[in-house]
Tab-separated table of C-alpha atoms in Angstrom:
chain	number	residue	atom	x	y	z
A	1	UNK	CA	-23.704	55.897	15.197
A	2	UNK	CA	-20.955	53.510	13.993
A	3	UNK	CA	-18.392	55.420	11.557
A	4	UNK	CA	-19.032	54.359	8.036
A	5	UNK	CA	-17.396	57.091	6.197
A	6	UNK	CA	-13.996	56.070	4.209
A	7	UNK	CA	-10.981	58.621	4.870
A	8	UNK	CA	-9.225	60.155	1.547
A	9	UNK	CA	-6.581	57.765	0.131
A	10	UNK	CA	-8.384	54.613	1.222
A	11	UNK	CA	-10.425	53.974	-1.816
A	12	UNK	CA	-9.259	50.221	-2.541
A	13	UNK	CA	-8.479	50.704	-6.247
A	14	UNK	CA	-4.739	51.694	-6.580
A	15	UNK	CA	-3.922	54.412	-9.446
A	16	UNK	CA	-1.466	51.979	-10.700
A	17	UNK	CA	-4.382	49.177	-11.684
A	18	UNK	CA	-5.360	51.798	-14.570
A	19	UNK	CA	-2.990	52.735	-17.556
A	20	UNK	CA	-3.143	56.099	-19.578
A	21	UNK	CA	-5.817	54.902	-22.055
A	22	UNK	CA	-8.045	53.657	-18.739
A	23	UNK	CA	-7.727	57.042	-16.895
A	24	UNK	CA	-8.963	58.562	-19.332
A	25	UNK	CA	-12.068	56.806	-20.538
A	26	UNK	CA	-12.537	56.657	-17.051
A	27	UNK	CA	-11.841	60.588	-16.411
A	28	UNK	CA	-14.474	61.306	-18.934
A	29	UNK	CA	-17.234	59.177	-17.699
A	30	UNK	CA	-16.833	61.146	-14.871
A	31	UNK	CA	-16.723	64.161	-15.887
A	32	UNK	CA	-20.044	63.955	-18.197
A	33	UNK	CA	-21.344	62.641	-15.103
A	34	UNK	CA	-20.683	65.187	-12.959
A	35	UNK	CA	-21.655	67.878	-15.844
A	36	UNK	CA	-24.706	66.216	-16.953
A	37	UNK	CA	-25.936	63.552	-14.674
A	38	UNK	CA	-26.509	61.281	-17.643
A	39	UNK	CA	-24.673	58.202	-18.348
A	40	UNK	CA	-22.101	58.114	-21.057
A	41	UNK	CA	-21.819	55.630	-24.321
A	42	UNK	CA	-18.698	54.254	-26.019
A	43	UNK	CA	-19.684	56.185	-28.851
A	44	UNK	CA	-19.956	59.405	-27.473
A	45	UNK	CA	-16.652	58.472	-25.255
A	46	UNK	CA	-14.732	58.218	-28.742
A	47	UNK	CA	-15.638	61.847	-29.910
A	48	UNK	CA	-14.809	63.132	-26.764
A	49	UNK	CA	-11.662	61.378	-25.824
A	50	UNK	CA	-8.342	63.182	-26.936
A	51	UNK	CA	-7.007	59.774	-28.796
A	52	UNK	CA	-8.257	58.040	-31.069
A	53	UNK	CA	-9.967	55.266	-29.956
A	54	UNK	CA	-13.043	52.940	-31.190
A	55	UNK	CA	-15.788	52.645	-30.275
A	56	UNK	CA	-15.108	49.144	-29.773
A	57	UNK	CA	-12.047	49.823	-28.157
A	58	UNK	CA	-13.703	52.401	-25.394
A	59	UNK	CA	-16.337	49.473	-24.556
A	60	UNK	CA	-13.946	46.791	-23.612
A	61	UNK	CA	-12.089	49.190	-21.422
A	62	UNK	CA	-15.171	50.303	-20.140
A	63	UNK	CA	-15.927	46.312	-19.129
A	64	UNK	CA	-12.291	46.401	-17.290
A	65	UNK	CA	-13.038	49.611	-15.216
A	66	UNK	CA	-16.546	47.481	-14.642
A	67	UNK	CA	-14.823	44.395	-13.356
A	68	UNK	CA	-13.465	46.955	-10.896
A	69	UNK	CA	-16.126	48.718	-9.789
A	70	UNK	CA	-15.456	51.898	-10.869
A	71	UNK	CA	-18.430	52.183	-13.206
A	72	UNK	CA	-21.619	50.493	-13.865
A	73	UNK	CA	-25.051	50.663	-16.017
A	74	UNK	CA	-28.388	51.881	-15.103
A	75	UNK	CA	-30.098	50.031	-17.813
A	76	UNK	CA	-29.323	47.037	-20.029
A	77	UNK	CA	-27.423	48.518	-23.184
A	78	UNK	CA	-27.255	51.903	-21.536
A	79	UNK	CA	-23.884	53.940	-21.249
A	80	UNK	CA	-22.219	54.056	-17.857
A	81	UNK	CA	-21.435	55.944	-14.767
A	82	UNK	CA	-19.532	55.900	-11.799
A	83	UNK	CA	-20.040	54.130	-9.112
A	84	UNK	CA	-19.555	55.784	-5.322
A	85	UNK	CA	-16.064	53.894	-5.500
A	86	UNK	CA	-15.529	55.150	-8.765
A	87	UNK	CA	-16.601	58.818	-7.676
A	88	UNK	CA	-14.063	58.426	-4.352
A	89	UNK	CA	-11.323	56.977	-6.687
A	90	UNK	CA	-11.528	60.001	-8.840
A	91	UNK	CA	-12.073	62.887	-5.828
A	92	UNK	CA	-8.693	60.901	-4.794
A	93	UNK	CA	-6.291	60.120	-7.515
A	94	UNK	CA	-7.593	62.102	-10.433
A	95	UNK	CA	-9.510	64.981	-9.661
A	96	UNK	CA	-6.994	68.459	-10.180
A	97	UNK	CA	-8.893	70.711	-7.034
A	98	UNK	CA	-8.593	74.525	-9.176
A	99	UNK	CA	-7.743	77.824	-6.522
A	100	UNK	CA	-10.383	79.606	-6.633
A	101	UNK	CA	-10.505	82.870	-8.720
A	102	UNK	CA	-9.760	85.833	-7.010
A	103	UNK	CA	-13.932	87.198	-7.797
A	104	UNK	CA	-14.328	84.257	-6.054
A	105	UNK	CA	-12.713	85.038	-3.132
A	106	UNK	CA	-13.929	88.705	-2.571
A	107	UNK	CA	-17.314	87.353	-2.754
A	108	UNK	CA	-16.967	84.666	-0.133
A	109	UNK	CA	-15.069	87.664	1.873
A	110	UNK	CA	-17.836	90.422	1.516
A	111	UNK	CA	-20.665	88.377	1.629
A	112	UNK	CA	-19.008	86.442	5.402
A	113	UNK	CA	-16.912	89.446	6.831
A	114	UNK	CA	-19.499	91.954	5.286
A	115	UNK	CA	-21.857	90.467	8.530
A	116	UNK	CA	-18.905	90.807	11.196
A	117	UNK	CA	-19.403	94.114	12.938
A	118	UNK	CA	-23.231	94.006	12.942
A	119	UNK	CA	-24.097	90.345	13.491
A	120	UNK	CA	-23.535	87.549	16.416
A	121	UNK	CA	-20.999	84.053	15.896
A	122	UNK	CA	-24.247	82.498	14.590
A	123	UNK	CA	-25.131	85.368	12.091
A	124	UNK	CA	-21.702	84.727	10.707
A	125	UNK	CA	-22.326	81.214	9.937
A	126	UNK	CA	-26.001	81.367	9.280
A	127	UNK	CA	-24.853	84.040	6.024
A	128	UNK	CA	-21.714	81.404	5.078
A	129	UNK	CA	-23.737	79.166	4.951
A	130	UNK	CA	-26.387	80.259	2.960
A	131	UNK	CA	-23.614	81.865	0.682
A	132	UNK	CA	-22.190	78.607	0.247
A	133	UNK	CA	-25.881	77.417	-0.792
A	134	UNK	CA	-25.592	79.581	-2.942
A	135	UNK	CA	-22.607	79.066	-5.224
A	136	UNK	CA	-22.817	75.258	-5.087
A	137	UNK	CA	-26.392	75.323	-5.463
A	138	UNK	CA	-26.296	72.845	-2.333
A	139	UNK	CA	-27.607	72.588	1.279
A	140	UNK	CA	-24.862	74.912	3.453
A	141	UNK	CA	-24.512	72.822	6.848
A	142	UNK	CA	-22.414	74.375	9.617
A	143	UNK	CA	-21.999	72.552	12.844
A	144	UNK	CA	-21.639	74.517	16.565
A	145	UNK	CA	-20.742	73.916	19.910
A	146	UNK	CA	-24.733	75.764	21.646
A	147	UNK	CA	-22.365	77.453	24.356
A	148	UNK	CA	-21.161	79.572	20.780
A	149	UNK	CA	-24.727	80.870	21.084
A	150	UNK	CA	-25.063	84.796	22.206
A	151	UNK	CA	-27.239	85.050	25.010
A	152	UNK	CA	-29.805	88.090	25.479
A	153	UNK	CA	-32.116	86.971	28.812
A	154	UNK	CA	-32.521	84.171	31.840
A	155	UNK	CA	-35.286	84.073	33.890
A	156	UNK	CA	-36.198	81.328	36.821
A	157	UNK	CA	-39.348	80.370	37.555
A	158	UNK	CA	-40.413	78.073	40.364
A	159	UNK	CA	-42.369	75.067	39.604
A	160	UNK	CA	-42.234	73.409	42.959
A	161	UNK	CA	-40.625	73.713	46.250
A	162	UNK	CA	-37.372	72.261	45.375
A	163	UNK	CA	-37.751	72.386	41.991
A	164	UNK	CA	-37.737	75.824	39.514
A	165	UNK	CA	-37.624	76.226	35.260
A	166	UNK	CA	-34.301	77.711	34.396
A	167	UNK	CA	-35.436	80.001	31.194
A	168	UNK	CA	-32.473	80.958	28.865
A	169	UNK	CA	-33.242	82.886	25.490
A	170	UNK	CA	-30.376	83.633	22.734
A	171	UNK	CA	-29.768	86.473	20.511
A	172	UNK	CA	-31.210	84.396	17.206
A	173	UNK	CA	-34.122	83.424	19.184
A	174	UNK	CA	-33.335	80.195	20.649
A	175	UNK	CA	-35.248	79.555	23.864
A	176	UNK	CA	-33.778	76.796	26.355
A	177	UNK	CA	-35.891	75.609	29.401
A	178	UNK	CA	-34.304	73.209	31.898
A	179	UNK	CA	-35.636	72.140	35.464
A	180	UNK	CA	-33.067	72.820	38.282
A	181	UNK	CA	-33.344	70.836	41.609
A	182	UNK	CA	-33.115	74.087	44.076
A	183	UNK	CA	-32.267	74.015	48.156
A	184	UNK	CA	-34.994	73.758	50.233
A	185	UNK	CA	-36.861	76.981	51.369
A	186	UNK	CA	-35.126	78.787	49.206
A	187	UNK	CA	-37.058	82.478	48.900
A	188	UNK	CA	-38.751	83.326	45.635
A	189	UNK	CA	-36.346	86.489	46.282
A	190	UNK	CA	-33.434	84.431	45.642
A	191	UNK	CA	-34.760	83.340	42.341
A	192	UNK	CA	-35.375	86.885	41.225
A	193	UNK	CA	-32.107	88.310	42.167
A	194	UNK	CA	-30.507	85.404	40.808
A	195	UNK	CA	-32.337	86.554	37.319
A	196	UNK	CA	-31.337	89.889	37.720
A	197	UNK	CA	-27.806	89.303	38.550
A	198	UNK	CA	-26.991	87.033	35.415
A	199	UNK	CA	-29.444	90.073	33.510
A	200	UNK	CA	-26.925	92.580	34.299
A	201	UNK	CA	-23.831	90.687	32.261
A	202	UNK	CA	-25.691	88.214	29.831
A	203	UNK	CA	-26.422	90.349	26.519
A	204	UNK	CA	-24.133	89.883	23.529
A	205	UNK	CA	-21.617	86.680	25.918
A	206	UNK	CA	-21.555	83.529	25.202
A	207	UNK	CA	-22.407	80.471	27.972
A	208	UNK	CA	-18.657	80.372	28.173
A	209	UNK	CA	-17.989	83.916	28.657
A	210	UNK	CA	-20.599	84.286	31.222
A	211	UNK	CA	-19.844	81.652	33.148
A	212	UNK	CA	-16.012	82.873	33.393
A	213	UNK	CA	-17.183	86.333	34.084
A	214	UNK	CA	-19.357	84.974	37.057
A	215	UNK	CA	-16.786	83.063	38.117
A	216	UNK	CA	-14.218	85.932	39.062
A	217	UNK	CA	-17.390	88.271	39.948
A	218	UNK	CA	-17.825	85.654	42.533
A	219	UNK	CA	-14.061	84.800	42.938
A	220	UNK	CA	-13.212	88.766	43.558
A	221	UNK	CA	-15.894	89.195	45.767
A	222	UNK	CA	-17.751	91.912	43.572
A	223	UNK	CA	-20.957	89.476	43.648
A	224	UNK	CA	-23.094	90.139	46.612
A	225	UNK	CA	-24.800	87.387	46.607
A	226	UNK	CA	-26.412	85.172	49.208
A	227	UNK	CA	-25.060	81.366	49.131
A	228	UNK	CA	-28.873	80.340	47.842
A	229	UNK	CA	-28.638	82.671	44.926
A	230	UNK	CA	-24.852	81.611	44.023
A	231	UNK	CA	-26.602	77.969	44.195
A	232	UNK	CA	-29.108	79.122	42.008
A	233	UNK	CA	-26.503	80.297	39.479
A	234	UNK	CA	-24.123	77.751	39.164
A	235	UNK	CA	-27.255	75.150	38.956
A	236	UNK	CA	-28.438	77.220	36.320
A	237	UNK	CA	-25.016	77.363	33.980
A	238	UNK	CA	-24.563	73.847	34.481
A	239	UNK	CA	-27.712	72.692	33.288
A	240	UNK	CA	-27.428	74.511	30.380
A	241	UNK	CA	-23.916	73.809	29.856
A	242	UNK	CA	-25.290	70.010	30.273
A	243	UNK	CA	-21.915	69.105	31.519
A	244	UNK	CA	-21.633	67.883	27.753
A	245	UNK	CA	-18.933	68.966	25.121
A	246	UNK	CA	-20.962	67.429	22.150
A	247	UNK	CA	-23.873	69.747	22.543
A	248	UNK	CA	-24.271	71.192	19.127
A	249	UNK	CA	-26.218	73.076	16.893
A	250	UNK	CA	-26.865	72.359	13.434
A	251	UNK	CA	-27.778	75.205	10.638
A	252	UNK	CA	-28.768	74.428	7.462
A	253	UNK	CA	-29.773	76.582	4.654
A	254	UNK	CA	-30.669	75.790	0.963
A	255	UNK	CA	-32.693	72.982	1.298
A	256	UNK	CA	-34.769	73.919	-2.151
A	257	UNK	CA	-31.252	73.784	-3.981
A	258	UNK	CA	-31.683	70.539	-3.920
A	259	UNK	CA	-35.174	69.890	-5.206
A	260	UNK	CA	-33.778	71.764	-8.709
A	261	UNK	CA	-32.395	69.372	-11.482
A	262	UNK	CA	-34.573	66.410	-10.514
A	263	UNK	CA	-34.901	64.106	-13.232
A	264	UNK	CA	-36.746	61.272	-12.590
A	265	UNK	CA	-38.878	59.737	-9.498
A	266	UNK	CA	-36.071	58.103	-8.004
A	267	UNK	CA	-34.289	61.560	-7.705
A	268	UNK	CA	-37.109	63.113	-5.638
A	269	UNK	CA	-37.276	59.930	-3.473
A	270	UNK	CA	-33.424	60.450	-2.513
A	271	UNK	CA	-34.141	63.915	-1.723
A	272	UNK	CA	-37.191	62.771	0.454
A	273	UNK	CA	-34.709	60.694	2.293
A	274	UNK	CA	-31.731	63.351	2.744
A	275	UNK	CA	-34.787	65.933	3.970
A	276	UNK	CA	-35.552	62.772	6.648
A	277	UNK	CA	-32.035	62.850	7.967
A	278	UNK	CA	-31.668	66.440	7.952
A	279	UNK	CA	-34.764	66.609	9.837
A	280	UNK	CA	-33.335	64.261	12.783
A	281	UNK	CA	-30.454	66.349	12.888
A	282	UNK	CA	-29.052	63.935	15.332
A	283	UNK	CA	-27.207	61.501	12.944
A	284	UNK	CA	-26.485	64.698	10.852
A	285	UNK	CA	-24.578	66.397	14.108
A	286	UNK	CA	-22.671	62.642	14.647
A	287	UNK	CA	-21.565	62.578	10.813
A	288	UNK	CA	-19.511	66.385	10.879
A	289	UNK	CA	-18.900	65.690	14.789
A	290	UNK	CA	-16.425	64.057	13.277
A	291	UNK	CA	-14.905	66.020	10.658
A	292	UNK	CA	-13.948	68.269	13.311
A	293	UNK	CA	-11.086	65.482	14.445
A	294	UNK	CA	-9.032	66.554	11.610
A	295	UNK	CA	-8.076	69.186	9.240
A	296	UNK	CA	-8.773	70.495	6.459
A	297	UNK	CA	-11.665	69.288	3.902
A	298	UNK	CA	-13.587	66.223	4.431
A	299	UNK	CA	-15.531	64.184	1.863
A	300	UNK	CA	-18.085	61.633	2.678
A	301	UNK	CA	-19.738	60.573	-0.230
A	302	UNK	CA	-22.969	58.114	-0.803
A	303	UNK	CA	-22.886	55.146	1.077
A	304	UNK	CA	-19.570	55.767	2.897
A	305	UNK	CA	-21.511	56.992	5.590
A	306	UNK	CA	-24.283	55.316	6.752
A	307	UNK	CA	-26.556	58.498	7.474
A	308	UNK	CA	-26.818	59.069	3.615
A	309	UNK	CA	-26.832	55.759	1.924
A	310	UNK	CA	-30.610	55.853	0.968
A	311	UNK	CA	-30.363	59.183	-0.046
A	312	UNK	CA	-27.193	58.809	-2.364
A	313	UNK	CA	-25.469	62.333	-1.188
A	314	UNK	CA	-22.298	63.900	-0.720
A	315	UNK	CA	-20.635	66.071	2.364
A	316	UNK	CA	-17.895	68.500	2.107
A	317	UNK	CA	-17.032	70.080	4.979
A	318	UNK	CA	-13.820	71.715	6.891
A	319	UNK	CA	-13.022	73.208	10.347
A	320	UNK	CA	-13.479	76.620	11.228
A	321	UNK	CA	-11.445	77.537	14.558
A	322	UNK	CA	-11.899	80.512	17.534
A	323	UNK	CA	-9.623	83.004	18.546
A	324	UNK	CA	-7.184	80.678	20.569
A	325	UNK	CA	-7.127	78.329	17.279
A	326	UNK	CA	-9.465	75.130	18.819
A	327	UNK	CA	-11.931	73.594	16.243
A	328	UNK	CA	-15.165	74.657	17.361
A	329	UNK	CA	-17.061	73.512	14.711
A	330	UNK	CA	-17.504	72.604	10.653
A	331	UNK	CA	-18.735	74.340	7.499
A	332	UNK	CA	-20.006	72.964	4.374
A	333	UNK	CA	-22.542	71.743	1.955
A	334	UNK	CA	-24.515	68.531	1.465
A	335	UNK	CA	-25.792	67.922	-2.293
A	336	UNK	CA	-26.086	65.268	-4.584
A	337	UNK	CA	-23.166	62.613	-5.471
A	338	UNK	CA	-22.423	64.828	-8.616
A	339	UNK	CA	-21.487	67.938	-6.937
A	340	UNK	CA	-18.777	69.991	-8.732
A	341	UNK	CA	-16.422	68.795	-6.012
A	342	UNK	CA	-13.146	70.733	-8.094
A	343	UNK	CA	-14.950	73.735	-7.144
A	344	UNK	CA	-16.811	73.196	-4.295
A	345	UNK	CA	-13.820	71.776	-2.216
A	346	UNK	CA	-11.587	74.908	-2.535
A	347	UNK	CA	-14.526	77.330	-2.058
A	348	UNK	CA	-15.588	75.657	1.405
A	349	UNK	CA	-12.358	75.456	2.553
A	350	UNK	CA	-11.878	78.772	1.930
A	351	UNK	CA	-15.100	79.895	3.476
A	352	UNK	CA	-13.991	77.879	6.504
A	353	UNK	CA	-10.596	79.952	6.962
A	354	UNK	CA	-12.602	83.220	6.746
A	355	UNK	CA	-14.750	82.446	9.172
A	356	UNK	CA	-11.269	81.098	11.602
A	357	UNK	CA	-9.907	84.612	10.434
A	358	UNK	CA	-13.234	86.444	11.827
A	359	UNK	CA	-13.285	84.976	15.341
A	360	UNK	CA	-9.271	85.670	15.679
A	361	UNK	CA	-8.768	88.526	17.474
C-alpha cells in the first residue's frame, strides 16, 4: 500500500500565516471540537475567546482561516470546524502535549507490569492494550513480529509421501498449519521423533529462541538426531518463520469504544468502515509497519493515510523495543479524528516505554 500518511511538521500551513487574534479563534474552534464534536459559531467564539472581539470580527477571521483550509462548515449558516489540515496544523504548531499525572502513570504501570510475572509477551500487550482502550475510550492496536509468539506444542503429520502438515500451536491459542515438502522415504518414525524432539524445548520460547536453541543442540552435538529428522526440523522452523521479517500480528481491543458518542448516521457509517479495515488487518499491519521506522509517537490522522480516509479516524502509536533495544513492534489506539490527542499522545507513549522497560532484562 502506497504511503499516504503526512510526517509531523509537514502540514503546509506555516505558524507564521496566522497572527495572535487568528490562533486563537482558531485554537478554540478546535478545542470545542475536540470537547464536543459540534461545530462552533462566531457568537459563541466571542464569549469564549479571552479578548474582546465581535461577533463580526470572529466571522471574518473565521473566512481567512477558511480560505486556508483550516476550517470549514457542515451546513450552510452553520458554525465551523476543523478540517484534517486544520486538526494536523494544530497537533503540530499549537497543541501544548500535558505529562501525564503521576495517578496516571501508576495505573498504566500496575495495570501493564501487574501482568509480567504471570503472563506471556502477548499477554503483556493484549492487557496494554486494552488498558489503553480504556482511558482513551479508543480501539488499543499493538502490532508484533508472530516469531514474539510463545509456543506450547508442534506436531507433524504426513499428508503424502513427500509431503507432511507441520502443526504449531501458541500459548494464546494460535494454531499455525503449514505443508513441508519432506525427503523421500522418509519413516513416519522420523516425523514423530522430530515432534518429540522440538516437544522437549518448545513451551514458554519463542520461534526465535527455539530455533537458536536447536541450533547449538545440533551445533554441540547434544541432538541425536538422524539427518531425516534434522531435515524435518529445520523445514519445519523455516516454514513457520516464512523466511519473512514482516510477518505480524495485529491485536486489537475496544472495538465497542467506538460505537459510544455516535451522533448521527454518518457517524455509524464511518465506524462501519474503520470495523472493514480493521477486519482486513492487512492494510492495518502496512499502516503501523511503518511507524516502527522511527521513534517516538506517530500521528496519522483522517485522510493522511489512505487505509482510513472513508472512515475519518485517527492513529497514535509509538515503538515498544526488546531486551537488546530493536523495535519489535507498535502500541496505540485508533479512534475518531477528535481524540483528546494532549492526553492520549503522552499516555501511549508512555505505555510504549513500559512495555520496552518489561522485555529489558
Amino acid at each position: 500500500m502506497a504511503s499516504h500518511d503526512i510526517p509531523i511538521g509537514a502540514t503546509q500551513v506555516s505558524l507564521a500565516a496566522l497572527n495572535e487574534r487568528s490562533r486563537e479563534i482558531f485554537r478554540q474552534i478546535v478545542e470545542s471540537y475536540l470537547a464536543t464534536g459540534e461545530p462552533v459559531g462566531s457568537r459563541n467564539l466571542s464569549r469564549l475567546l479571552p479578548i474582546t472581539l465581535s461577533p463580526a470580527s470572529v466571522r471574518n477571521v473565521m473566512s481567512d482561516l477558511e480560505q486556508l483550509g483550516l476550517i470549514y462548515a457542515p451546513h450552510t449558516s452553520a458554525g465551523r470546524l476543523p478540517t484534517e489540515l486544520g486538526l494536523r496544523f494544530f497537533v503540530d504548531a499549537l497543541m501544548q502535549v500535558g505529562d501525564l499525572s503521576e495517578q496516571d502513570r501508576r495505573s498504566i504501570e500496575s495495570q501493564v507490569a501487574g501482568t509480567h510475572s504471570a503472563k506471556s509477551l502477548e499477554g503483556i500487550l493484549t492487557e496494554a492494550s486494552q488498558m489503553l482502550s480504556g482511558l482513551t475510550r479508543s480501539a488499543g492496536v499493538v502490532l508484533t513480529a508472530k516469531n514474539n509468539v510463545r509456543l506450547k506444542h508442534v506436531e507433524f503429520v504426513r499428508l503424502e509421501p513427500e509431503r507432511a502438515l507441520a502443526v504449531l500451536v501458541a500459548e494464546d491459542g494460535q494454531v499455525e498449519n503449514r505443508v513441508l515438502n519432506v525427503p523421500a522415504g522418509l519413516p513416519t518414525s522420523s516425523l514423530t521423533e522430530a515432534g518429540n524432539f522440538l516437544n522437549a524445548r518448545i513451551r514458554g520460547r519463542t520461534l526465535a529462541e527455539l530455533r537458536s536453541e536447536i541450533e547449538k543442540a545440533v551445533t554441540e552435538g547434544q541432538a541425536e538426531l538422524d539427518q531425516l529428522t534434522q531435515k524435518v526440523i529445520a523445514a519445519g522452523l523455516a516454514s513457520w518463520s516464512g523466511g519473512d521479517s514482516e510477518d505480524r500480528q495485529l491485536i486489537v481491543r475496544g472495538h465497542a469504544n467506538l460505537l459510544e458518542d455516535l451522533r448521527a448516521l454518518e457517524d455509524l457509517e464511518r465506524v462501519r468502515s474503520l470495523f472493514d479495515a480493521l477486519e482486513t488487518k492487512r492494510g492495518v499491519i502496512d499502516l503501523l509497519g511503518r511507524a516502527e521506522r522511527a521513534d517516538g509517537v506517530r500521528i496519522f490522522i483522517g485522510s493522511e493515510n489512505k487505509l482510513f480516509s472513508l472512515s475519518g479516524s485517527s492513529t497514535i502509536v509509538a515503538p515498544y523495543r526488546d531486551s537488546k533495544g530493536r523495535i519489535i513492534g507498535v502500541i496505540g489506539v485508533i479512534g475518531p479524528t477528535r481524540l483528546n490527542y494532549g492526553r492520549v499522545i503522552p499516555m501511549v507513549d508512555y505505555t510504549a516505554r513500559v512495555v520496552s522497560r518489561l522485555l529489558a532484562p
